[in-house]
XYZ file of C-alpha atoms in Angstrom:
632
model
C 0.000 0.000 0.000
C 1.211 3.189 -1.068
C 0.743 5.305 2.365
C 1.607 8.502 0.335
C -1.049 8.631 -2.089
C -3.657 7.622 0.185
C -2.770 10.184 2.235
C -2.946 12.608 -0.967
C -6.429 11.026 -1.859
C -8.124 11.663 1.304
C -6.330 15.431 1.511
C -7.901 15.916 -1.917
C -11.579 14.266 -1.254
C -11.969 16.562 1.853
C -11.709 19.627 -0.007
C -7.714 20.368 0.439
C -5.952 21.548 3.541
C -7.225 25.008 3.288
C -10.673 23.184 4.582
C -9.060 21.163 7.569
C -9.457 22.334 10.781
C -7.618 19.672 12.635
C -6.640 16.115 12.339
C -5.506 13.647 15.214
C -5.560 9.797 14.815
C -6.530 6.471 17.335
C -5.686 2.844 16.934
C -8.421 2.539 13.482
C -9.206 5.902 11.909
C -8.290 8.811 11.314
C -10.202 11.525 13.297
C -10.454 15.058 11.263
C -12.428 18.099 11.580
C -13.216 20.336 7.973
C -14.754 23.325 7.918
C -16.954 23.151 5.184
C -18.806 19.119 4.723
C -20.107 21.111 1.428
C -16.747 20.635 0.113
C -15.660 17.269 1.189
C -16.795 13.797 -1.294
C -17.135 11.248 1.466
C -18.793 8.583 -1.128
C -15.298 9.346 -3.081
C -13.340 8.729 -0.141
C -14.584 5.284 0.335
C -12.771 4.313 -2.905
C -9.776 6.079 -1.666
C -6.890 2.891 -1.103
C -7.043 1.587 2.016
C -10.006 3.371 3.163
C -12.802 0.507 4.974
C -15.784 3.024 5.958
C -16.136 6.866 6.473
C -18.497 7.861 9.380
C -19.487 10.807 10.923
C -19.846 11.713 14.455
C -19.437 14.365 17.632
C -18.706 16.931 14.590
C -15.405 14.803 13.021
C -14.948 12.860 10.094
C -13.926 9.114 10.934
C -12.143 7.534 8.220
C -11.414 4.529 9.185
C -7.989 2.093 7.684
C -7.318 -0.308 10.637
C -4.555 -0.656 12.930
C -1.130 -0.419 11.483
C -2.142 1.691 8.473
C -3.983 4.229 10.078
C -0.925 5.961 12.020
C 1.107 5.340 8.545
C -1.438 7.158 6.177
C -1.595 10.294 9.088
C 2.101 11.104 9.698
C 2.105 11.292 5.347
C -1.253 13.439 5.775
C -0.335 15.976 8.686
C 3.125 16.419 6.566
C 0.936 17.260 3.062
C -1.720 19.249 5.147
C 1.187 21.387 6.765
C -0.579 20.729 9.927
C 0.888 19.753 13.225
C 0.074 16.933 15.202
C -3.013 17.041 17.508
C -4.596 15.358 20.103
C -8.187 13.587 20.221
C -9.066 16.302 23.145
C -7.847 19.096 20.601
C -10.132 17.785 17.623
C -12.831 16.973 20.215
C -12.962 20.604 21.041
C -12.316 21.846 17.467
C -15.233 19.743 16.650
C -17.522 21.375 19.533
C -16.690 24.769 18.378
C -17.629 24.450 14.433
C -21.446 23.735 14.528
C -23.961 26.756 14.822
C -26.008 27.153 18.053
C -28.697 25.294 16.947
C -26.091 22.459 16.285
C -24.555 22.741 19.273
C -27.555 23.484 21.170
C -28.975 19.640 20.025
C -25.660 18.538 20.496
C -25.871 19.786 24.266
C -28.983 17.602 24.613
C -27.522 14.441 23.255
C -24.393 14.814 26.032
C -27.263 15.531 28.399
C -29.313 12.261 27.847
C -27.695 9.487 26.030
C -25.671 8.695 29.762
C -29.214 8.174 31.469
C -30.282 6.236 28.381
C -29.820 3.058 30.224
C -31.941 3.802 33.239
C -34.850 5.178 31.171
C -34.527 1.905 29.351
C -34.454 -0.613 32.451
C -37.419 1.108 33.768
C -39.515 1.166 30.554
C -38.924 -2.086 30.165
C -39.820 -2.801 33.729
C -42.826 -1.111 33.459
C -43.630 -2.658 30.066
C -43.357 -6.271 31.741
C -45.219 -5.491 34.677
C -48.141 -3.820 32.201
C -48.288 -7.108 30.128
C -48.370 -9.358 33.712
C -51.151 -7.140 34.749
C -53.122 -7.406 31.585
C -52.932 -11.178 32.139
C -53.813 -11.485 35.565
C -56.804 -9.405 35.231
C -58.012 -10.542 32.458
C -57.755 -14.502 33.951
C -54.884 -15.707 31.634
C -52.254 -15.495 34.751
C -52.748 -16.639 38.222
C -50.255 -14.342 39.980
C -50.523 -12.891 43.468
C -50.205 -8.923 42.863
C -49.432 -8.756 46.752
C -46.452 -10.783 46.815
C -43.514 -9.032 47.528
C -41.840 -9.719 44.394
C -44.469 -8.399 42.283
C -45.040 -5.026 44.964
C -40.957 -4.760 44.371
C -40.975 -4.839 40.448
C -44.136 -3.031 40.118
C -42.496 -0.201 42.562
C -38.432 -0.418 40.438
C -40.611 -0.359 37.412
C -41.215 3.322 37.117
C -38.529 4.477 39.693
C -36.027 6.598 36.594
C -39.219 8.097 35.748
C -40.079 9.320 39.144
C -36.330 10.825 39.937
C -35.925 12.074 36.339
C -35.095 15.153 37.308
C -32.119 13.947 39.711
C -30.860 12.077 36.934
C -31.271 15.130 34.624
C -29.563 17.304 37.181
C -26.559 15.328 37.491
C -25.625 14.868 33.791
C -26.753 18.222 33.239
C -24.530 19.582 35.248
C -21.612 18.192 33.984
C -22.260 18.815 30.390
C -22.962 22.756 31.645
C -19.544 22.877 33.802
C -21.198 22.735 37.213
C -20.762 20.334 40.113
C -22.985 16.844 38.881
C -24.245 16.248 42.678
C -25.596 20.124 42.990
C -27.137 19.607 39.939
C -28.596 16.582 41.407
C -30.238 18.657 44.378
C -31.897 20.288 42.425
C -33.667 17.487 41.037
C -33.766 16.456 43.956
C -35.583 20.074 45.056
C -37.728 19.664 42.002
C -39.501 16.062 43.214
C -39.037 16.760 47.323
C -41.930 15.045 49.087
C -43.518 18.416 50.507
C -44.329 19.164 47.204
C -47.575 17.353 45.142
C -46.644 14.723 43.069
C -47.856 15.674 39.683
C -48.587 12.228 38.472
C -50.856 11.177 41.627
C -52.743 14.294 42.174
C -56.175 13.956 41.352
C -58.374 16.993 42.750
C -56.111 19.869 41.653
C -53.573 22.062 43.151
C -53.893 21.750 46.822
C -51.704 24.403 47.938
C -50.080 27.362 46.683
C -46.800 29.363 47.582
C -47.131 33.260 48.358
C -44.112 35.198 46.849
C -43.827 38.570 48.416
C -47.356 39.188 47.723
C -46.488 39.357 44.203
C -47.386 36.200 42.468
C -48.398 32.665 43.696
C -46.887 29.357 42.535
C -48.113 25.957 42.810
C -46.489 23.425 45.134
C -46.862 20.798 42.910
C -43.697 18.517 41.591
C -41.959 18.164 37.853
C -41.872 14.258 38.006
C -42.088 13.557 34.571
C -40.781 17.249 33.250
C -37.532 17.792 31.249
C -37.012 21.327 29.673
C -37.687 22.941 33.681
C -34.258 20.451 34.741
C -32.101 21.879 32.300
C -32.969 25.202 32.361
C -32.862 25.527 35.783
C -29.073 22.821 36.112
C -27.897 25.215 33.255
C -28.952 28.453 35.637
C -27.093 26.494 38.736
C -24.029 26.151 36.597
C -23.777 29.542 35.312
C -23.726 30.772 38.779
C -21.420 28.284 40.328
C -19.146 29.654 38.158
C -19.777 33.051 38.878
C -18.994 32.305 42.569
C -15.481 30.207 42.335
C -14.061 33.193 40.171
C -15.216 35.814 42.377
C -15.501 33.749 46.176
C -12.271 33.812 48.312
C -10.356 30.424 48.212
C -10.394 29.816 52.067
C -14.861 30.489 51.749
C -15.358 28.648 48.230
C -16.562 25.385 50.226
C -19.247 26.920 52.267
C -20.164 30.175 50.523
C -20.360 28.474 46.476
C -22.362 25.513 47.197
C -24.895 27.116 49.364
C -25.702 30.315 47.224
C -25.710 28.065 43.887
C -28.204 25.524 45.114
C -30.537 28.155 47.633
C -30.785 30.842 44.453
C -31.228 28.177 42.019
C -33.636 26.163 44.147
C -35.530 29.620 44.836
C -35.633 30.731 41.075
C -36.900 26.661 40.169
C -39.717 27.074 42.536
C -40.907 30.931 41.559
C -40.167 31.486 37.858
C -38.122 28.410 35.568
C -40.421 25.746 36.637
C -43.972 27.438 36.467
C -42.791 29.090 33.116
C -41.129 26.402 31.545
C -43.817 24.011 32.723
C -46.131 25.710 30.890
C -43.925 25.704 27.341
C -43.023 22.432 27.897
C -47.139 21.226 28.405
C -47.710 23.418 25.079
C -44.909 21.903 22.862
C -45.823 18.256 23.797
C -49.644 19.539 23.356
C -48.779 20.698 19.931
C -46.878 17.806 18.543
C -49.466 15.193 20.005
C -52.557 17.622 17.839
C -49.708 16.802 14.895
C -49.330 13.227 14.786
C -52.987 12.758 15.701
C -54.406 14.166 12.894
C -57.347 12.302 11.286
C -56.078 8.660 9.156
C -52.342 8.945 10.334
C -51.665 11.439 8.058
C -49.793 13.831 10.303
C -47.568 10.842 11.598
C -46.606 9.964 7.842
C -44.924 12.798 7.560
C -43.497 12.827 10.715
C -42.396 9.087 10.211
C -40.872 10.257 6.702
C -39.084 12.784 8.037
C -37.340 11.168 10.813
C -33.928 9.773 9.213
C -33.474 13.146 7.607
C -33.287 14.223 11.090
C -31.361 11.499 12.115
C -28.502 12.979 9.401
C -28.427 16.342 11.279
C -28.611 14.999 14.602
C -31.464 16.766 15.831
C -32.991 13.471 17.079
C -31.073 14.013 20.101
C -33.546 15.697 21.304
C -36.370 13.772 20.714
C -36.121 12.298 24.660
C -37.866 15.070 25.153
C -40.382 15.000 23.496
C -41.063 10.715 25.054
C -40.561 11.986 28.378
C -42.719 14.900 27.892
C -45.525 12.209 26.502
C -44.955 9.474 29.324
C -45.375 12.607 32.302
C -48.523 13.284 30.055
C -50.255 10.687 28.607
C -48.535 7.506 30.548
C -47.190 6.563 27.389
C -45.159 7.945 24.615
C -46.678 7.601 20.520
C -43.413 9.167 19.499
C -41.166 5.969 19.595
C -43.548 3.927 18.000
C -42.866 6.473 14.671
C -38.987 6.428 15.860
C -38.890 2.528 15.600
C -41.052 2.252 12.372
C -38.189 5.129 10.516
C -35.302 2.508 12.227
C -36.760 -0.399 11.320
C -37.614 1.095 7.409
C -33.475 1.802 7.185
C -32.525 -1.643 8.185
C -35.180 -2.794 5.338
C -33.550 -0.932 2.718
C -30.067 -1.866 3.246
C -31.199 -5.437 3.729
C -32.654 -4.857 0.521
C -29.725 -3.503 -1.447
C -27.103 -6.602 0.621
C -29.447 -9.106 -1.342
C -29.557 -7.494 -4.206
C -26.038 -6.154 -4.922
C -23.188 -8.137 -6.154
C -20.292 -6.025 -4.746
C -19.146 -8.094 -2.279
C -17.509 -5.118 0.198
C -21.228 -3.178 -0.550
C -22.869 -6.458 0.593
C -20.319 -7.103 3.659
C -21.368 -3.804 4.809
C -24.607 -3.613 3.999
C -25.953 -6.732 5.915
C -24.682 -5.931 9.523
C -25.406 -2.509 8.974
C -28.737 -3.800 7.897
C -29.241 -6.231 10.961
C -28.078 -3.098 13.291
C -30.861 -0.796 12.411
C -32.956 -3.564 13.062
C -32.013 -3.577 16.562
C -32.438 0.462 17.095
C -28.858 1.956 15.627
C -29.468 3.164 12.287
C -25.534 5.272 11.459
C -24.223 2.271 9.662
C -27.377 1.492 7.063
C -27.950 5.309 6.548
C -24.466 6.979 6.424
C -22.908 3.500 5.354
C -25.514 2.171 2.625
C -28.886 3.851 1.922
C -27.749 7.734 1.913
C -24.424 6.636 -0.463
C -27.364 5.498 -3.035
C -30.065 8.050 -1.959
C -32.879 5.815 -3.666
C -32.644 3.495 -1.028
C -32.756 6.449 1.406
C -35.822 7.600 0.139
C -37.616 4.166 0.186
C -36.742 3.725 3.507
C -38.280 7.092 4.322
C -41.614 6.472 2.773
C -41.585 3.073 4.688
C -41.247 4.583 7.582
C -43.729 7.360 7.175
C -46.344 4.290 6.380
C -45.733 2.403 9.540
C -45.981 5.735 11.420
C -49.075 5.849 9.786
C -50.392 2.687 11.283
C -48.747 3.082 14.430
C -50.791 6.463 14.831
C -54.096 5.240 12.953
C -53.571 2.391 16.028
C -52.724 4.563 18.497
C -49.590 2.104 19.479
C -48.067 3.326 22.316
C -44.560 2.386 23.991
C -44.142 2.698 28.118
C -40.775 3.769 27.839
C -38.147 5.134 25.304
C -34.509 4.922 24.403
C -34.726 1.232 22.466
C -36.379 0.898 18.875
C -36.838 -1.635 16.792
C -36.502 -5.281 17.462
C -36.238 -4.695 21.182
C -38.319 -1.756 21.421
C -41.264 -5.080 21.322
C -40.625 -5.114 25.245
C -41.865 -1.065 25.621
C -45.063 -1.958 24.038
C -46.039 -5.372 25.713
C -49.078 -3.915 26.027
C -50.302 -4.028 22.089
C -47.700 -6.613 20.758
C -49.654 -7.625 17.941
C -49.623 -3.723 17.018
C -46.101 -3.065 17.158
C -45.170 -6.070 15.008
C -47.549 -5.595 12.151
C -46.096 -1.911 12.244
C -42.588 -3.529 12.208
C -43.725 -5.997 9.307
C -45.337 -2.780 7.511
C -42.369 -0.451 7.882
C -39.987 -3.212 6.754
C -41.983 -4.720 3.713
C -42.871 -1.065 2.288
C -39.293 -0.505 2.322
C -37.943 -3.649 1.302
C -40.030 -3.564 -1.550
C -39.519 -0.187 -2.993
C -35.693 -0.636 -2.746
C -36.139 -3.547 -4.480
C -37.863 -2.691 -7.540
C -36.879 1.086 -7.625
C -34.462 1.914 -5.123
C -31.108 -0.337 -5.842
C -29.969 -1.134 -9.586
C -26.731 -2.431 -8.489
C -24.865 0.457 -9.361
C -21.698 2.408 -7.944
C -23.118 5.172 -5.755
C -22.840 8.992 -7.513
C -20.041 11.973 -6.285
C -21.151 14.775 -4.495
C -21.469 16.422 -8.093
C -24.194 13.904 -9.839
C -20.676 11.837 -12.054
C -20.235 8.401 -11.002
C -17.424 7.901 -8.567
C -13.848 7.518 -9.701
C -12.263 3.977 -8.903
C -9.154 4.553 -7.563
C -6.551 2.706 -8.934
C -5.444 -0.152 -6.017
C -2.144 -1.806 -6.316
C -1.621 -5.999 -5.877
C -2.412 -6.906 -2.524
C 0.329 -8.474 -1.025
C -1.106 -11.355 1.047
C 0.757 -12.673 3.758
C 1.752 -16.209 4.069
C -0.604 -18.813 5.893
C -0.118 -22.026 7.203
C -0.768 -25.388 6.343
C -3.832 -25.851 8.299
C -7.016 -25.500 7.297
C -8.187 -24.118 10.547
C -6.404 -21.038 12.430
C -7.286 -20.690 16.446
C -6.949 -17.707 18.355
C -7.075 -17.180 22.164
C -8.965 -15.069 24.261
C -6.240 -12.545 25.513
C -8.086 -12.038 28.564
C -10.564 -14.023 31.369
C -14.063 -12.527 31.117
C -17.547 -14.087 29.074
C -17.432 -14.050 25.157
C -20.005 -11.932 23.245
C -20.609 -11.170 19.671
C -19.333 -7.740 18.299
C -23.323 -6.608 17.801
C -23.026 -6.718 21.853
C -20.374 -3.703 22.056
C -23.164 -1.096 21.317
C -20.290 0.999 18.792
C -21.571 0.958 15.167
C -18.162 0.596 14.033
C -17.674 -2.940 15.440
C -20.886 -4.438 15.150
C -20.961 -3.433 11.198
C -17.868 -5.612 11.244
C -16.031 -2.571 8.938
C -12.888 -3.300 10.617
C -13.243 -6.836 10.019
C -14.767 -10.011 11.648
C -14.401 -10.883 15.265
C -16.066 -11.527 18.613
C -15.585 -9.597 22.060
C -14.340 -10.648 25.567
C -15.817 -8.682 28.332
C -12.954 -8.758 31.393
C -13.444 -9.973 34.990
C -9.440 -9.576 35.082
C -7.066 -6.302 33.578
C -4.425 -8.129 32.132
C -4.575 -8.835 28.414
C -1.942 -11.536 27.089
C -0.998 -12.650 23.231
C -3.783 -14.644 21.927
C -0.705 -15.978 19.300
C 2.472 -15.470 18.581
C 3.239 -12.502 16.422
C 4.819 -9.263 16.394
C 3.336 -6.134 17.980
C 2.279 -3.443 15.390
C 0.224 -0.858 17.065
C 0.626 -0.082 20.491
C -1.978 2.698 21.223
C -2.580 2.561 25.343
C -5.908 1.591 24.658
C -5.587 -0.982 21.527
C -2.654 -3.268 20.595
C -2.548 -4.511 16.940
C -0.623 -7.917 16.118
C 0.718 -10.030 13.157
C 0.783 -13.295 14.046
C 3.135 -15.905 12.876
C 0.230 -17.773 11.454
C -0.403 -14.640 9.174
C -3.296 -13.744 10.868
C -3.315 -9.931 11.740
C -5.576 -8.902 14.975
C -6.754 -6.163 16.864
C -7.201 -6.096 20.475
C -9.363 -2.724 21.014
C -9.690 -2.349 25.087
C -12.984 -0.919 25.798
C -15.732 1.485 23.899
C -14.319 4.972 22.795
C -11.345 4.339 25.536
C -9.440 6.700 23.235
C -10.902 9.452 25.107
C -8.490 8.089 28.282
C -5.412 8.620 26.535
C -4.226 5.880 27.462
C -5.194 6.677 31.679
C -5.345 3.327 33.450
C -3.817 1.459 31.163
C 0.265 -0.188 31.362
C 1.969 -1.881 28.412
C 4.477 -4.400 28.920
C 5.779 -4.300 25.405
C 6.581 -2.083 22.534
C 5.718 -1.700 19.049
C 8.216 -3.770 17.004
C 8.559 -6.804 19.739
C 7.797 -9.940 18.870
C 5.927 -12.171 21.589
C 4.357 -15.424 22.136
C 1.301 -17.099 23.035
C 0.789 -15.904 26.736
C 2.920 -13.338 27.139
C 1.537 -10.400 29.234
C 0.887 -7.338 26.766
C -1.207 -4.944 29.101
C -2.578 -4.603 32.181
C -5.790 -2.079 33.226
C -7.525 -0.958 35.718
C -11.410 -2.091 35.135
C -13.401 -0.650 38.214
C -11.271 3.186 37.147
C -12.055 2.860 33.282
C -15.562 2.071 34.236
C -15.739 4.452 37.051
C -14.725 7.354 33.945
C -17.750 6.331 31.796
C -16.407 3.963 29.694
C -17.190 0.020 28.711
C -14.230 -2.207 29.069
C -16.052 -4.943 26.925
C -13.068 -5.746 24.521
C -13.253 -6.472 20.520
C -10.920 -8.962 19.393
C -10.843 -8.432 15.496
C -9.464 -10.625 12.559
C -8.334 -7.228 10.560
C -7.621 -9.081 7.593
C -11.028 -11.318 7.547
C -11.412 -10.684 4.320
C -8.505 -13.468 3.650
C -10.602 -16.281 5.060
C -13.534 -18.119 4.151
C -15.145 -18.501 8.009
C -14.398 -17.066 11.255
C -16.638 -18.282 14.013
C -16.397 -18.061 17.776
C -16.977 -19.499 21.040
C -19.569 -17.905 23.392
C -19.978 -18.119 27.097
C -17.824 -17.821 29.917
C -13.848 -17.895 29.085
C -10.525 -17.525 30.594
C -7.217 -16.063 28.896
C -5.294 -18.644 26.300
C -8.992 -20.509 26.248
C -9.366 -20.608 22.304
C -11.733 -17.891 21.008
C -12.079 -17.851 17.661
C -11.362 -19.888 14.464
C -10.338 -19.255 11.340
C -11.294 -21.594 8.157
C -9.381 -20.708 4.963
């Protein structure tokens, strides 16, 4: 491979280094941020050599060429681009800094929300479980005691995220805004205290209200249930926490910061944010309800159609809203329902064009990314497959517009949010037979139109309407194999075995970097699965060429590049050759997890491409167990 003129290729397809902001690299891709997208061809740079997927996210351009190539192909591009080296924080922050406010303003949601994802998710689909038990036992088809204690217990966890929303709002609202997470918790906390009416079991009104210097009155009621209030009033907290550690002596800070922050926050919540914002918030979730409940599904169509366009700018982010807003409301939310149906349509089309294409690295992509979107993450199938082809894109949205049809015309409601398709069955346990004919609607219109109008097994169009360029590859050098048919490769570390669909990170489950399975660790130390020489060292990732010609990534944890390598200590160097067993790195598990991250660990066949089968063994494993195989 000719690091040089891939290097040249991707400096040309972005629009030239007078439209590159920055440019750092991890262990798999290069990580750039341009100023204008107008001017970059990211279908071209797929055909670029070397190049296995282009992605975007958090603002940056991913391109991604695999371990060993990718720190190659960037020391040639920062030298072309005249550029000097920077760090993932530096392009993080470049990246922050080049949307709009609107952009960043949606962007601010999505840091807000998607860490509380998982709780919303247990307890919707908690409460969907215990909906579905208590449609069978009153209706006779169960014979369960609703007064034992483990029903009382599960009934009461069920709807417990939903309750404290605000806390949990507070406390990663906080952090995204700069202020202390557990102040911003109090006032969560303020926002749901039991002196004040719970606003989802009041039944005969406001029963008391607050005087305010004679001026005004303000209900004591609670915001269980309410969003927009939290943020404004964390972001308020925030702003003057600030204030006070610039301006407070150093030997007061402790005592006189915390105190002010949280008693004029909590006294602003009370008197103006929350009875203001309580009353936009009722109004916007009033007005997009009278939307998607106009007469035959109609306004839901559209909405359905339009929500993978949305997807593409990012404003879905802040569609957790808008479910949250619903669930305080109506008890449930109709919005996922249209959410899932757009997911599921995406997953339909690329299915569609996998089938029917006979490009084999189109199809490779195409049918995880496919299978992906069917279980609620649609990046790969849009920005990999449908949007690349636009047709398919377009099928896909009209698919999902009919389902949201249905789903409204139905009235299918979901108990939670935060999961879609496949698994977003278990938020609407209460109309099963609803949610899957909208699943088999959203899918088959889709399917079908990409079928007959949407694919035509074609190479996907430049940003300018011509056909892409193929870029001229040079003889891949393949590297010599043994004997065997069958290649084995250890687990490099004791933990359970899981498929790559299980590390939640489109990249990996897409299989773009190549074929593998992952090992999440009950012990830090990660040893050579083989023997081989060490190519990448990267804190977080090692890359390795074994003996047996097999060439394998060892990627430790989700996103973990963000730790710069922080908890993590190599016990060998790029170059060194090793074998089987031989310690390569130990970590720290409970600190990497304790900074936000996964440790779950992908161990990828790079060069999958080589071999006819890799397949792998599940379940509970210990280090030098074997892992995968290899056929020829």
């Amino acid at each position: 491979m000719d690091y040089r003129k891939s290097a040249a290729g991707v400096l040309e397809k972005i629009g030239g280094k007078e439209n590159l902001v920055s440019a750092a690299h991890c262990a798999t891709r290069l990580r750039l941020v341009i100023a204008d997208n107008t001017k970059c061809d990211k279908t071209a740079l797929e055909d670029v050599e070397g190049v296995k997927g282009v992605f975007e996210a958090s603002g940056q351009l991913q391109i991604i060429f695999g371990t060993g190539t990718v720190n190659k192909v960037y020391d040639e591009f920062i030298q072309m681009a005249g550029v000097s080296a920077a760090t993932k924080e530096d392009v993080k922050a470049a990246a922050a800094q080049k949307g709009n406010p609107v952009q960043r303003f949606i962007k601010t949601l999505g840091d807000i929300f998607v860490p509380i994802i998982p709780a919303i998710v247990a307890s919707g689909f908690l409460m969907g479980i215990m909906e579905s038990l208590s449609f069978l036992i009153n209706n006779g088809y169960l014979n369960i005691s609703t007064e034992s204690a483990l029903f009382v217990m599960a009934n009461m966890f069920s709807n417990t995220a939903y309750v404290f929303l605000p806390v949990l709002i507070g406390f990663s609202g906080a952090k995204v805004f700069g202020g202390n997470p557990f102040l911003g918790a109090i006032i969560g906390m303020i926002m749901v205290h039991p002196n004040l009416q719970n606003a989802w079991t009041m039944t005969g009104g406001v029963e008391q209200y607050l005087d305010v210097f004679g001026l005004w009155e303000v209900p004591m009621v609670g915001y269980q249930g309410h969003v927009i209030s939290v943020i404004i009033a964390v972001f308020v907290m925030a702003q003057i926490e600030k204030f006070l550690h610039k301006r407070v002596p150093a030997m007061l800070d402790l005592f006189v910061t915390p105190l002010v922050s949280v008693f004029l926050t909590g006294f602003l919540t009370m008197t103006i944010i929350g009875p203001v914002f309580n009353v936009v918030e009722t109004n916007i979730i009033g007005g997009i309800q009278a939307l998607i409940s106009i007469p035959f599904g109609l306004g839901s169509l559209v909405m359905g159609a339009l929500y993978a366009p949305t997807v593409i700018t990012g404003i879905h982010h802040m569609y957790s809203i808008i479910d949250l807003g619903q669930i305080q409301q109506y008890g449930v939310t109709y919005w996922l329902p249209l959410a899932s149906a757009a997911n599921i349509a995406q997953g339909a089309a690329a299915l569609a064009v996998a089938l029917k294409t006979r490009d084999q690295k189109l199809k490779s992509m195409a049918l995880p990314a496919s299978l992906s979107a069917f279980m609620g993450i649609t990046e790969p199938a849009i920005f990999g497959v449908n949007v690349r082809f636009f047709r398919p894109f377009i099928c896909a949205c009209i698919g999902g517009g009919v389902g949201a049809m249905f789903a409204s015309i139905t009235q299918l409601g979901a108990s939670g949010t935060g999961v879609t398709g496949i698994f977003g069955l278990l938020l609407c346990l209460g109309s099963p037979v609803k949610y899957i004919l909208m699943f088999l609607i959203a899918a088959g219109v889709s399917f079908a139109l990409t079928w007959l109008f949407g694919y035509k097994n074609e190479k996907p169009a430049t940003a300018n309407g011509a056909p892409a360029p193929k870029a001229e590859r040079v003889p891949e050098v393949k590297v010599a194999v043994s004997d065997a048919n069958e290649l084995s490769v250890a687990s490099p570390m004791t933990g359970t075995a899981k498929t790559l669909a299980e590390t939640g990170d489109d990249t990996f489950a897409a299989e773009v970097l190549g074929k593998g399975f992952v090992v999440d660790p009950t012990e830090g130390k990660a040893v050579a699965p083989c023997a081989g020489t060490v190519s990448t060292l990267m804190g977080h990732a090692i890359g390795l060429e074994c003996d047996n010609g097999l060439e394998l990534l060892i990627h430790i944890g989700i996103d973990t590049v963000q730790l710069n390598g922080k908890h993590y200590t190599p016990h060998v160097t790029e170059g060194q050759h090793v074998n089987a067993g031989d310690l390569l790195m130990e970590f720290d598990i409970p600190a990497i997890r304790k900074a936000g991250y996964k440790t779950i660990t992908p161990v990828i066949v790079t060069n999958s491409d080589d071999y006819a089968e890799v397949t792998g063994n599940l379940g509970a494993i210990r280090a030098n167990d074997p892992l995968i195989t290899v056929k020829k």
